[in-house]
GROMACS .gro file of C-alpha atoms in nm:
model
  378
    1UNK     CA    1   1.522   2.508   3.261
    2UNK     CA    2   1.226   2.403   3.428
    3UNK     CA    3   0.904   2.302   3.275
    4UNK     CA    4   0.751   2.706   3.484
    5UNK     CA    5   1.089   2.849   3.358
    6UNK     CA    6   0.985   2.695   2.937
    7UNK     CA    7   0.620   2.836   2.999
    8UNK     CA    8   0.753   3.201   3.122
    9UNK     CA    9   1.024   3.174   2.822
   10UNK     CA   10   0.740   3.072   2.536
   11UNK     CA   11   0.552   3.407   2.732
   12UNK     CA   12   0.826   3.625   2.706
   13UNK     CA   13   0.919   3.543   2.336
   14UNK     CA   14   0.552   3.617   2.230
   15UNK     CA   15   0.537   3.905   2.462
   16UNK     CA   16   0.851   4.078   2.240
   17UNK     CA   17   0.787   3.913   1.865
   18UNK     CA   18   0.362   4.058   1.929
   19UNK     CA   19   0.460   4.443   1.990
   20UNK     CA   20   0.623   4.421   1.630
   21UNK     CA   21   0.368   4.208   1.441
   22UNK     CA   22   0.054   4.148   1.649
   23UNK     CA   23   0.011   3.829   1.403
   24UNK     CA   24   0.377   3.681   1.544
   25UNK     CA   25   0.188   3.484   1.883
   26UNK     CA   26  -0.150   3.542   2.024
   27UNK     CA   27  -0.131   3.649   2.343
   28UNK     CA   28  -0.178   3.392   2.624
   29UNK     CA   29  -0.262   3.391   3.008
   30UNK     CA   30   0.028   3.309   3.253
   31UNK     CA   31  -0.006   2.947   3.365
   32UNK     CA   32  -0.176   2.926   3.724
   33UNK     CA   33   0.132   2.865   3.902
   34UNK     CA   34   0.332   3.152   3.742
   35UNK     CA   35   0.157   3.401   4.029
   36UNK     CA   36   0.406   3.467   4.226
   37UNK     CA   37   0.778   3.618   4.184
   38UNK     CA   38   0.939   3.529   3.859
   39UNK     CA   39   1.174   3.245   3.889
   40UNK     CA   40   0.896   3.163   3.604
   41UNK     CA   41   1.088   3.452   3.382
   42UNK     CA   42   1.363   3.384   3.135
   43UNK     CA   43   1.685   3.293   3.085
   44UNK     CA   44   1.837   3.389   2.790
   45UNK     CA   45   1.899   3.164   2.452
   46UNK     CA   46   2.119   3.229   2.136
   47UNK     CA   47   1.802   3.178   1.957
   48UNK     CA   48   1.610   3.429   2.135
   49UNK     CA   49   1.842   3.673   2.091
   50UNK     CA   50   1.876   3.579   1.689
   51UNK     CA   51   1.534   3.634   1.653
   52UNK     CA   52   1.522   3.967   1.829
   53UNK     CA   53   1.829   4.070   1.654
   54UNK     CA   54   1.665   4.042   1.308
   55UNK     CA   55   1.353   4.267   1.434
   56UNK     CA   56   1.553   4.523   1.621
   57UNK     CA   57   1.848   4.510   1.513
   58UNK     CA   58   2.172   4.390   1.728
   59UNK     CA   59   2.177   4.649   1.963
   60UNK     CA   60   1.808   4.720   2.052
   61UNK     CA   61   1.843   4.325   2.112
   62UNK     CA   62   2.146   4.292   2.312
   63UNK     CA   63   1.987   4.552   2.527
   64UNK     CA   64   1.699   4.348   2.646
   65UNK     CA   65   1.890   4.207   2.942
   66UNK     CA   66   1.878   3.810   2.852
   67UNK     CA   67   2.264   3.728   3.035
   68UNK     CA   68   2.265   3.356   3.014
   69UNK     CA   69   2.392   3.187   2.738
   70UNK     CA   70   2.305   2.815   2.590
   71UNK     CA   71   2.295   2.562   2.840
   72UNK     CA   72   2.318   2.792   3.129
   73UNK     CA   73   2.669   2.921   3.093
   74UNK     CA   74   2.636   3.280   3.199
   75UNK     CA   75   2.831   3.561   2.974
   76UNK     CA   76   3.098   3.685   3.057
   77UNK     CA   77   2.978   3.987   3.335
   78UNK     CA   78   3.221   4.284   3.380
   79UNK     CA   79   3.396   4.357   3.750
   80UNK     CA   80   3.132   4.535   3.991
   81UNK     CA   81   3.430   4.789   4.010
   82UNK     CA   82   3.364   5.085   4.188
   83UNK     CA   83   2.985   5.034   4.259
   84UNK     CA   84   2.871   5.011   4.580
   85UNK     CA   85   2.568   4.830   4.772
   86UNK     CA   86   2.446   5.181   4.847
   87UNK     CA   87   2.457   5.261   4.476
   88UNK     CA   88   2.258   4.976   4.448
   89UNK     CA   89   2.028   5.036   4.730
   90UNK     CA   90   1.954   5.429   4.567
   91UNK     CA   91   1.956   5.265   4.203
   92UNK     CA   92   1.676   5.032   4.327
   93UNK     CA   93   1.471   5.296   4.511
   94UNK     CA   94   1.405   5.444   4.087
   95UNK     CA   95   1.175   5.248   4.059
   96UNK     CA   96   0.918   5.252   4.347
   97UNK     CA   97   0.567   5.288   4.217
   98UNK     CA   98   0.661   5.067   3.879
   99UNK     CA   99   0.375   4.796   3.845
  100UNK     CA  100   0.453   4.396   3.910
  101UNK     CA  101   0.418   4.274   3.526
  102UNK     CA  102   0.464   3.921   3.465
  103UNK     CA  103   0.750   3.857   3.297
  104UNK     CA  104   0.835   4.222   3.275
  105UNK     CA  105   1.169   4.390   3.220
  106UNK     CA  106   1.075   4.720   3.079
  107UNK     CA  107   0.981   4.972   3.362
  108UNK     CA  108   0.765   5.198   3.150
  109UNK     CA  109   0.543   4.888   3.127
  110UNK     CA  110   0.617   4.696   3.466
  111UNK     CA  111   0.858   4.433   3.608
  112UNK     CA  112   0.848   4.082   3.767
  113UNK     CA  113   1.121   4.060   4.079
  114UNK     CA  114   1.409   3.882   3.902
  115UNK     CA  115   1.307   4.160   3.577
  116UNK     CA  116   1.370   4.454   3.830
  117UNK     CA  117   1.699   4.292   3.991
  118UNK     CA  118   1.874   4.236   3.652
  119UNK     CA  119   1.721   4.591   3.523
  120UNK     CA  120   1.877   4.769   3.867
  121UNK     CA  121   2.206   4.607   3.851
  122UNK     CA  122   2.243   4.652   3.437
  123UNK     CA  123   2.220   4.998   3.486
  124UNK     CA  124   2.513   5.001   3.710
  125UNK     CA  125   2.710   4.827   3.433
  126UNK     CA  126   2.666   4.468   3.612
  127UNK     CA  127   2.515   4.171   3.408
  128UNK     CA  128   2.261   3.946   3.585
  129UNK     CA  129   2.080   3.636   3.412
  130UNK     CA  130   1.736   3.701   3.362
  131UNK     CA  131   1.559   3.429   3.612
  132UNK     CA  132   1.625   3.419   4.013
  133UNK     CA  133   1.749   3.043   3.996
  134UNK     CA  134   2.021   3.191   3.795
  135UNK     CA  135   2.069   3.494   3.956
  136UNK     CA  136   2.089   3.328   4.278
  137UNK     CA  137   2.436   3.149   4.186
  138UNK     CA  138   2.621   3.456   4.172
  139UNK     CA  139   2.789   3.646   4.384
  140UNK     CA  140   2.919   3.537   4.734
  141UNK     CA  141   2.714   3.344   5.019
  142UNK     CA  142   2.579   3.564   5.309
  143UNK     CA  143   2.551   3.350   5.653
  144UNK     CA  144   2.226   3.546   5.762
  145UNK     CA  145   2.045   3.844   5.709
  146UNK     CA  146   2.177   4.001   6.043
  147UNK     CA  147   2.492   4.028   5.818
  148UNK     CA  148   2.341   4.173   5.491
  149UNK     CA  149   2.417   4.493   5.322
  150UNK     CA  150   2.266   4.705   5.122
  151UNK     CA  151   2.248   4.596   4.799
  152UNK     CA  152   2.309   4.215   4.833
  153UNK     CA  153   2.037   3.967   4.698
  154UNK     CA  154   1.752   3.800   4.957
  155UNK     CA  155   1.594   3.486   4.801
  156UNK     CA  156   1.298   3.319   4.915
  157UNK     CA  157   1.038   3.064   4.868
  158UNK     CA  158   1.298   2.815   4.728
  159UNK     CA  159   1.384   3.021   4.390
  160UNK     CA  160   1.042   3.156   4.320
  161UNK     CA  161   1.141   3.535   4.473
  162UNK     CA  162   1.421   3.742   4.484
  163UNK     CA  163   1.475   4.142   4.639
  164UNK     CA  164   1.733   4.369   4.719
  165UNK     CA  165   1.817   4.406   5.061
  166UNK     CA  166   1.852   4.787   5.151
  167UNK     CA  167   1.957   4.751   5.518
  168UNK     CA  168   1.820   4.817   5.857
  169UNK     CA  169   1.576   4.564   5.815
  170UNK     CA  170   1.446   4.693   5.498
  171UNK     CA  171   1.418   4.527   5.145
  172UNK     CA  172   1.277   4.596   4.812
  173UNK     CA  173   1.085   4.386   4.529
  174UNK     CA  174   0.848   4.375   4.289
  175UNK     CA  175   0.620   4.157   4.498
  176UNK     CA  176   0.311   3.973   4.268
  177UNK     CA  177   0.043   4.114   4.022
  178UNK     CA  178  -0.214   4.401   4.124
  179UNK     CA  179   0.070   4.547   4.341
  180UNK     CA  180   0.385   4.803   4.244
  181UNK     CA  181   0.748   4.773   4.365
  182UNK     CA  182   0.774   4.943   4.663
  183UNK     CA  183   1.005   4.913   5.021
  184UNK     CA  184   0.874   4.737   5.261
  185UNK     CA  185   0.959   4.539   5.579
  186UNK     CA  186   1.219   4.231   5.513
  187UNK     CA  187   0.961   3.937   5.607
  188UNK     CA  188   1.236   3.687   5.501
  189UNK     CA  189   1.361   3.776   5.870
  190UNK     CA  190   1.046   3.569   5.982
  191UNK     CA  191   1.097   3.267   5.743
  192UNK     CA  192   1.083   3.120   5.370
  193UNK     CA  193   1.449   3.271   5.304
  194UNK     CA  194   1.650   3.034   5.071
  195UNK     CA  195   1.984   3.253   5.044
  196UNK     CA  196   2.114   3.558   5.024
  197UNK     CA  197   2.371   3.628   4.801
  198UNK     CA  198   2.611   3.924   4.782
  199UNK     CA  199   2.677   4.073   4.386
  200UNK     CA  200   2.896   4.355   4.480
  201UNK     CA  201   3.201   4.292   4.723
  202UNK     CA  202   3.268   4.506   4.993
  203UNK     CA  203   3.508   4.803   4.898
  204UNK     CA  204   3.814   4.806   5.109
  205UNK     CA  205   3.928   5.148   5.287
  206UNK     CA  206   4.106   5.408   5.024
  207UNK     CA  207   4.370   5.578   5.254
  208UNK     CA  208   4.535   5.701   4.943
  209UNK     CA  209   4.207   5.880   4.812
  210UNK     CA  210   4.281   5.723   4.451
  211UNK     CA  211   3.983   5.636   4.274
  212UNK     CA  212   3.645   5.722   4.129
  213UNK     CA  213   3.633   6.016   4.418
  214UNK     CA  214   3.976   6.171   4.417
  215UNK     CA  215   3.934   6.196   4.020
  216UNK     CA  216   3.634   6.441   4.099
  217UNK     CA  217   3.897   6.704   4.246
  218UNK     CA  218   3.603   6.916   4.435
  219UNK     CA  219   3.603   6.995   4.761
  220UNK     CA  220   3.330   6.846   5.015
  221UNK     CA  221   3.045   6.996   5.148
  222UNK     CA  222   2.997   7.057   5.482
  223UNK     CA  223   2.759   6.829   5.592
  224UNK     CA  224   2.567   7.052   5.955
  225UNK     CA  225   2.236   6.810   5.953
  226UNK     CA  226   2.075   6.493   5.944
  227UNK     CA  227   1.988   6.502   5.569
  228UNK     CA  228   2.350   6.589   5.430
  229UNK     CA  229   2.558   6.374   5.665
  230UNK     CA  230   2.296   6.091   5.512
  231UNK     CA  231   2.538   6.170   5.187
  232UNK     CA  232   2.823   6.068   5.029
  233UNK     CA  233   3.129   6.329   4.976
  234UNK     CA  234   3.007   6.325   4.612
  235UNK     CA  235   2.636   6.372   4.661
  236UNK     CA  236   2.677   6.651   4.891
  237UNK     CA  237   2.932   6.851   4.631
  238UNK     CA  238   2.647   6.857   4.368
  239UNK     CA  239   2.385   6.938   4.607
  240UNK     CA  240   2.627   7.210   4.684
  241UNK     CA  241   2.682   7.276   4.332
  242UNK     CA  242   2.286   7.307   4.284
  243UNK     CA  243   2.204   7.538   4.631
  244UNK     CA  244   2.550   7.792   4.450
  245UNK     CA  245   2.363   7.825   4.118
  246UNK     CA  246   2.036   7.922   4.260
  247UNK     CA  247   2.220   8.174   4.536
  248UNK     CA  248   2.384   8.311   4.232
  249UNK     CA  249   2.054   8.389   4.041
  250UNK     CA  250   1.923   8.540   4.349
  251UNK     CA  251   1.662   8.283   4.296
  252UNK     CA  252   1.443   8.196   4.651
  253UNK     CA  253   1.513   7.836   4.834
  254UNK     CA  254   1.285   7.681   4.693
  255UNK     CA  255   1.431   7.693   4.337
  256UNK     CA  256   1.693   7.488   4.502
  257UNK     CA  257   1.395   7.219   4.652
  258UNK     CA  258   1.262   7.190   4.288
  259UNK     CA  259   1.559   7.096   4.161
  260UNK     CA  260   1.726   6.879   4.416
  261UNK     CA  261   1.409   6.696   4.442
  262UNK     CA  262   1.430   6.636   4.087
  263UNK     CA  263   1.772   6.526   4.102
  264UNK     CA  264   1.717   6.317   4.385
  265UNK     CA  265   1.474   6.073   4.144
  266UNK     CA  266   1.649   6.097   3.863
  267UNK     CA  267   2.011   6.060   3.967
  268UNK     CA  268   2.049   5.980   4.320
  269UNK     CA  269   2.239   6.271   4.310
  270UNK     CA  270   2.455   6.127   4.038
  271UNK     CA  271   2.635   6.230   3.725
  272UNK     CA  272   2.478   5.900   3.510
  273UNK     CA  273   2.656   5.854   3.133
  274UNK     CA  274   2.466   5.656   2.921
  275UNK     CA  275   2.593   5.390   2.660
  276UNK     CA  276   2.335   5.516   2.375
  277UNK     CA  277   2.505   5.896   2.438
  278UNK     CA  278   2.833   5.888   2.269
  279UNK     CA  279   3.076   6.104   2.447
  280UNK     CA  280   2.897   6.090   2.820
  281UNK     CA  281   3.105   5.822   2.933
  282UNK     CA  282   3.418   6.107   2.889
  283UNK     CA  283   3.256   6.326   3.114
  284UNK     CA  284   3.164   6.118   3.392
  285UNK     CA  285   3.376   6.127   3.685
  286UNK     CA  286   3.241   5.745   3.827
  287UNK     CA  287   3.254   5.475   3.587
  288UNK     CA  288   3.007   5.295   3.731
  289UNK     CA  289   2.679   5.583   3.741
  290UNK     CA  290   2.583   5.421   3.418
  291UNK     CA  291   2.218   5.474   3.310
  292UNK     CA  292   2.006   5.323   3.038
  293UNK     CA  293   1.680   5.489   3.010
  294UNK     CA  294   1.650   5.640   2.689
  295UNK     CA  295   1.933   5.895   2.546
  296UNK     CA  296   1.896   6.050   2.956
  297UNK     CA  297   2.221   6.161   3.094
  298UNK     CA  298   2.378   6.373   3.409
  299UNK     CA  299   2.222   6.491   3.726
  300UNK     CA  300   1.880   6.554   3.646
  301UNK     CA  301   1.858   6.269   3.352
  302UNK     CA  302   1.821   6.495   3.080
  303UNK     CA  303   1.769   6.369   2.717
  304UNK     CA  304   2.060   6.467   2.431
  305UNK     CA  305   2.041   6.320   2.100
  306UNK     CA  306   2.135   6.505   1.842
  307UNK     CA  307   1.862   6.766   1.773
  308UNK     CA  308   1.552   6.523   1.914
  309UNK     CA  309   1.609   6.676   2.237
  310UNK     CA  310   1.618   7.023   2.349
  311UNK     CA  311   1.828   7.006   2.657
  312UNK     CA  312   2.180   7.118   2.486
  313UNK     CA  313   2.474   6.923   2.398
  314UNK     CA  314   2.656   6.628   2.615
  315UNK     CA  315   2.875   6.829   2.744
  316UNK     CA  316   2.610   7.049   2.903
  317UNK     CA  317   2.408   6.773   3.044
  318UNK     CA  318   2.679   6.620   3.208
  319UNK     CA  319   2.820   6.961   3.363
  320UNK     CA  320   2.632   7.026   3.694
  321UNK     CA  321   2.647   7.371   3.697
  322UNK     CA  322   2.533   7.409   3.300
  323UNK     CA  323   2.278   7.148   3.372
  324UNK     CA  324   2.200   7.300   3.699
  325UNK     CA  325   2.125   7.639   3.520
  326UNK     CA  326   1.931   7.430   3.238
  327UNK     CA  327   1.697   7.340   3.482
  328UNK     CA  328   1.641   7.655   3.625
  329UNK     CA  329   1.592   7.818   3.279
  330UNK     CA  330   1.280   7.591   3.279
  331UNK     CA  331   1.138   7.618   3.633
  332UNK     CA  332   1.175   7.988   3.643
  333UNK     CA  333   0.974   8.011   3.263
  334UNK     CA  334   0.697   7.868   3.416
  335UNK     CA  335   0.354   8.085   3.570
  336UNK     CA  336   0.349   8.077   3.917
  337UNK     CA  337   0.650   7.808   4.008
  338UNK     CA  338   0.695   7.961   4.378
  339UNK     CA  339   0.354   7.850   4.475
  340UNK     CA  340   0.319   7.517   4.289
  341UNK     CA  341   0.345   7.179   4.427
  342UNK     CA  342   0.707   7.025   4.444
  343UNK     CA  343   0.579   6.750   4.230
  344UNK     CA  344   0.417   6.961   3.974
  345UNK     CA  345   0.698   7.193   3.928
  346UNK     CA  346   0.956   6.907   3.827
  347UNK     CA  347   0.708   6.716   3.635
  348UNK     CA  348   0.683   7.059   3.474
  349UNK     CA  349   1.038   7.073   3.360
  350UNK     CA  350   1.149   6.714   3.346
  351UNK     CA  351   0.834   6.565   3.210
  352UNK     CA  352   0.875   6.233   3.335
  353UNK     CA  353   0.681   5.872   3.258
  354UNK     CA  354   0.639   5.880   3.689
  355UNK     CA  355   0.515   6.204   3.736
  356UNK     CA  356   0.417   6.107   4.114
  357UNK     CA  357   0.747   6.028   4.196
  358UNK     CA  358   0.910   6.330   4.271
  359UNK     CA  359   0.658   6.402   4.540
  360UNK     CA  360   0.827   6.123   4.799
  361UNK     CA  361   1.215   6.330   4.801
  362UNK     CA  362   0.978   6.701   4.875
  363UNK     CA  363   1.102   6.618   5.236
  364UNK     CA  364   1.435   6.554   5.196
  365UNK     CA  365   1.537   6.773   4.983
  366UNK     CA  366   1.384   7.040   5.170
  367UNK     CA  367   1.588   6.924   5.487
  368UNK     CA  368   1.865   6.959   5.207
  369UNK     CA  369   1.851   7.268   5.122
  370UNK     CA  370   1.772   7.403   5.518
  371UNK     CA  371   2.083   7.303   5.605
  372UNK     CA  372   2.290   7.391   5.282
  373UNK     CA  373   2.126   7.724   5.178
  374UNK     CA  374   2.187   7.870   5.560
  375UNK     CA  375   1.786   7.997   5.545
  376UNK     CA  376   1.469   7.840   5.681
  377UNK     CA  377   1.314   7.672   5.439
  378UNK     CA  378   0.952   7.587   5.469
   0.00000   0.00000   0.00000
């Protein structure tokens, strides 16, 4: 670890210990030269993780994200399996709007770029050490960025940055302080690119239709514009799925704009399990969708835990249709939801930490549901 890497470790460990007992560490201002990208974050240490364990308790502390161990042997990191660079690449795109925090892992609070990397790829089940001159041994060598993928790793300015690549010449990071992640043109084309590494292999063709897929056993949407051939076989089903429920209700298009917007920032259009929901990992037809954030589960992220939460049992959260109808039980209970905002609406029902963030899929969705729901939709 370098002498940056110690100073952004002390940071961290005060940062953590100081939410719990404010008398653990003052707080202290990031070293001059820890400005930019966050090769200056952490890698993990058995101490660290000791001392967490004893204020959180194990799992809170395991679930931090430190993947190194002692003397820079990573843990052992379980197969990419079945996730893809465009899981990745969607997975990523969560995020936009979160703010660059030094040192940050937690994205209600903000992230530093090797933070948001490990935080992406952990909630796709895939382990990443916590600092990008770790993070930049894994994975598999990519000559040059003409032959990057989505998802795969760009490094630059030696290992002081890291972002995901998102293809056709786009990448996103969480750039410096003052500014928020966001997509943006990938400058490394121009210069200051170190490596570029790929985390999750290339999936070889499935003739046979076994796998995460052929275990959904639903029949594809058909896919007659721009917007729904942009989606997989399994993205346009529960688009489908959402478009059939609000035909069924006689509800107007726009019921279906709400919520596929809403399912668009939550889920990618995916049915997510989550670790901390027991029984959701049953229920969900890909392996890999595997969230984190809070006890949020299914298309449209929605909290179960026992009787905390309102939104019904597991079972119902990860059920499109039930889920699907859950949703619309909410946006329909609310004054005036045909003539609000897209944005407003979901924030509305979902009640989200980035209320803004639903605005950015209005268009989409609305292409969507134009060219599932057979009507013009304005």
């Amino acid at each position: 670890m370098t002498f940056t890497e110690s100073l952004g470790r002390i940071q961290q460990i005060q940062s953590t210990l100081t939410q719990f007992d404010p008398a653990v560490a003052a707080p202290r201002t990031a070293p001059a030269g820890a400005q930019r990208g966050s090769a200056i974050g952490a890698a993990g240490s058995t101490t660290f993780a000791d001392t967490l364990a004893s204020v959180l308790g194990p799992e809170a502390a395991s679930g931090l994200g430190a993947s190194a161990g002692v003397g820079g042997v990573d843990r052992a990191q379980p197969p990419a399996g079945g996730v893809t660079g465009e899981a990745v690449a969607a997975a990523a795109k969560r995020y936009v709007g979160v703010p660059y925090v030094w040192g940050g892992t937690d994205p209600a609070k903000g992230m530093d770029c090797s933070g948001f990397v490990q935080r992406v790829y952990g909630d796709l089940g895939i382990d990443l050490p916590r600092v990008v001159g770790d993070q930049m041994k894994r994975g598999t060598e990519v000559p040059s960025l003409a032959q990057a993928r989505p998802g795969d790793l760009l490094v630059s300015h030696g290992h002081n940055h890291i972002a995901i690549y998102l293809g056709d010449g786009k990448a996103i990071d969480a750039p410096m302080p003052g500014k928020t992640i966001q997509v943006r043109d990938a400058w490394e084309a121009r210069g200051n690119l170190t490596t570029i590494r790929r985390i999750v292999p290339q999936a070889p063709p499935n003739p046979s239709g076994s796998g995460a897929l052929s275990r959904l056993s639903v029949p594809s949407a058909t896919a007659s514009g721009p917007a729904t051939a942009a989606l997989d076989a399994t993205q346009r089903h529960y688009a489908r799925v959402i478009v059939d429920e609000v035909r069924a209700r006689g509800l107007p298009a726009q019921a279906a704009v709400d919520a596929i917007s809403t399912a668009l920032q939550e889920s990618s259009l995916r049915m997510y399990w989550n670790p901390k929901v027991p029984g959701s990992q049953a229920l969900a037809p890909d392996p890999s969708a595997r969230g984190t954030d809070g006890h949020s589960v299914g298309l449209f992220q929605q909290q179960v835990d026992g009787s905390r939460f309102s939104w019904g049992t597991v079972s119902d959260a990860m059920d499109p249709r039930t889920s699907t109808r859950m949703f619309l039980d909410r946006l329909t209970a609310l004054p005036g939801w045909e003539s609000m905002p897209v944005a407003a609406a979901d924030q509305a029902v979902q009640r989200s930490a980035y209320p803004t963030a639903y605005a950015k899929w209005e268009s989409t969705a609305r292409q969507i549901v134009s060219e599932l729901y057979g009507a013009g939709v304005r």
